[in-house]
C-alpha positions as a LaTeX table, in Angstrom:
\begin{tabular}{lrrr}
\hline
Residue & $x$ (\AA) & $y$ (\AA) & $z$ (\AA) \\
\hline
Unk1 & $-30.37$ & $-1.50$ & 0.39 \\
Unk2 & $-27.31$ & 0.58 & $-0.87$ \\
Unk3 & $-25.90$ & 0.67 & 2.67 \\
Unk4 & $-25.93$ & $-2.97$ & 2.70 \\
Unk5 & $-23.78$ & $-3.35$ & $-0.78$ \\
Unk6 & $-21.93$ & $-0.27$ & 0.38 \\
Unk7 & $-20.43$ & $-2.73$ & 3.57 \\
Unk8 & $-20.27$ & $-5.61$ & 1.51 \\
Unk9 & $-18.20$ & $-3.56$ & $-1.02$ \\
Unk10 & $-15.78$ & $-2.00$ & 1.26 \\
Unk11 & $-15.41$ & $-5.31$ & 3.37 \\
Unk12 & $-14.13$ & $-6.84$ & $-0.37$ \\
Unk13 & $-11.69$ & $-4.31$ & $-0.70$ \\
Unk14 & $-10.64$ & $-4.41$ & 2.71 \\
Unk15 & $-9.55$ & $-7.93$ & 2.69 \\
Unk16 & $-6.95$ & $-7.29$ & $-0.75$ \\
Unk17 & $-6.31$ & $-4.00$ & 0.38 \\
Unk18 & $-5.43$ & $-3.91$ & 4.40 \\
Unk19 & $-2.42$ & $-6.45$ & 3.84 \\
Unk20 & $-0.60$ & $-4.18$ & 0.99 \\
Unk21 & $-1.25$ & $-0.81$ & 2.90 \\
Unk22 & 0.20 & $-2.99$ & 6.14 \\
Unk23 & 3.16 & $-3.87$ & 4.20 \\
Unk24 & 3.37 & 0.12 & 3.13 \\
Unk25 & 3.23 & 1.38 & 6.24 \\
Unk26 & 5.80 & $-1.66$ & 8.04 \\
Unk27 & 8.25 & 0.08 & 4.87 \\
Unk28 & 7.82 & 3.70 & 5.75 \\
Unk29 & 8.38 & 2.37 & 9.78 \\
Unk30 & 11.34 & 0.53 & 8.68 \\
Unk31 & 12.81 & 3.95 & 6.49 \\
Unk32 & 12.22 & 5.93 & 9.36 \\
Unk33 & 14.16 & 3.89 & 11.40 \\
Unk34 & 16.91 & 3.78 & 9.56 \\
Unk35 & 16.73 & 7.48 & 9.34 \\
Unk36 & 17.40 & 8.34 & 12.60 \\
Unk37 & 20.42 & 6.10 & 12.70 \\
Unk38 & 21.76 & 8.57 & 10.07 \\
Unk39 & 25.40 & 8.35 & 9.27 \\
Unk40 & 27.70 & 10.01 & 6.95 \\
Unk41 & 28.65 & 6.55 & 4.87 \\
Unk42 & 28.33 & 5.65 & 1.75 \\
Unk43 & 26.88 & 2.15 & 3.15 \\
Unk44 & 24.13 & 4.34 & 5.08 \\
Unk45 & 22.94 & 6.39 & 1.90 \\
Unk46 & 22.79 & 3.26 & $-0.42$ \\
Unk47 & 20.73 & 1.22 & 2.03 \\
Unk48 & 18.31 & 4.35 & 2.58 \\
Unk49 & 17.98 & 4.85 & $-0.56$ \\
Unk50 & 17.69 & 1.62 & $-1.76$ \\
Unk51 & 14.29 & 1.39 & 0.94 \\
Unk52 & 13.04 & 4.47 & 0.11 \\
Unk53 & 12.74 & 3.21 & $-3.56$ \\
Unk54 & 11.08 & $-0.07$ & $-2.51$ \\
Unk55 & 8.29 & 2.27 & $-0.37$ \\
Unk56 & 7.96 & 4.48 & $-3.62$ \\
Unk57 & 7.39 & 1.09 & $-5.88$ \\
Unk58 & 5.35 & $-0.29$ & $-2.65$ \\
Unk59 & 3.00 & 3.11 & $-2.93$ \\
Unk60 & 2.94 & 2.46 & $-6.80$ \\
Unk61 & 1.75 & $-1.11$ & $-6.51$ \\
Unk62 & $-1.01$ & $-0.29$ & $-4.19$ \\
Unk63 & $-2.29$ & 2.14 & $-6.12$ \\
Unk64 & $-2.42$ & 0.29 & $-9.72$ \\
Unk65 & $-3.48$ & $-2.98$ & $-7.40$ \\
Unk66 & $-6.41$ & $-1.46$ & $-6.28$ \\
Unk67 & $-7.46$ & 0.04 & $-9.32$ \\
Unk68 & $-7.01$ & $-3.50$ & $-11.04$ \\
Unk69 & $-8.95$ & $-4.79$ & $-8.44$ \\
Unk70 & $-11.66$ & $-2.17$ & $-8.39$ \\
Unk71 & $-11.83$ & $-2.60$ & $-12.57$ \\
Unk72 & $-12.10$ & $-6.50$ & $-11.84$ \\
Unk73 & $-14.79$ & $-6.51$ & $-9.31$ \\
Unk74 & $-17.10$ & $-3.83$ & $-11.33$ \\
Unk75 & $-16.68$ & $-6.00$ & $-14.39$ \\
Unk76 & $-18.10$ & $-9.31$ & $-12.29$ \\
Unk77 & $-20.92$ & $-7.46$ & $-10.57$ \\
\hline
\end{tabular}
């Protein structure tokens, strides 16, 4: 019986949670990309910089996300 609400459980999270860790990892792809066209310009650091914010506030959101989402779902079961 617990393995059944066990799959049913992590098949709920999957479906909010699988699109916002996509989204983190197409971020990190994207950073590294533009890391290995490194340049010495000021244009290059503010643009990496800029992206490796976003992926910091993108890691931030997924975690408080899920947690809201975790605290909503326990509250309606």
């Amino acid at each position: 019986m617990v393995k059944k609400l066990f799959k049913y459980e992590a098949a709920a999270y999957l479906r909010v949670w699988a699109p916002i860790e996509l989204a983190v990892i197409a971020l990190a792809l994207f950073c590294r990309t533009i890391q290995i066209i490194e340049t010495d310009t000021v244009a290059y650091e503010l643009l990496f910089s800029g992206f490796i914010g976003i992926y910091v506030l993108g890691i931030v959101a997924s975690i408080i996300f899920n947690h809201i989402f975790a605290f909503i779902r326990y509250y309606k079961n």
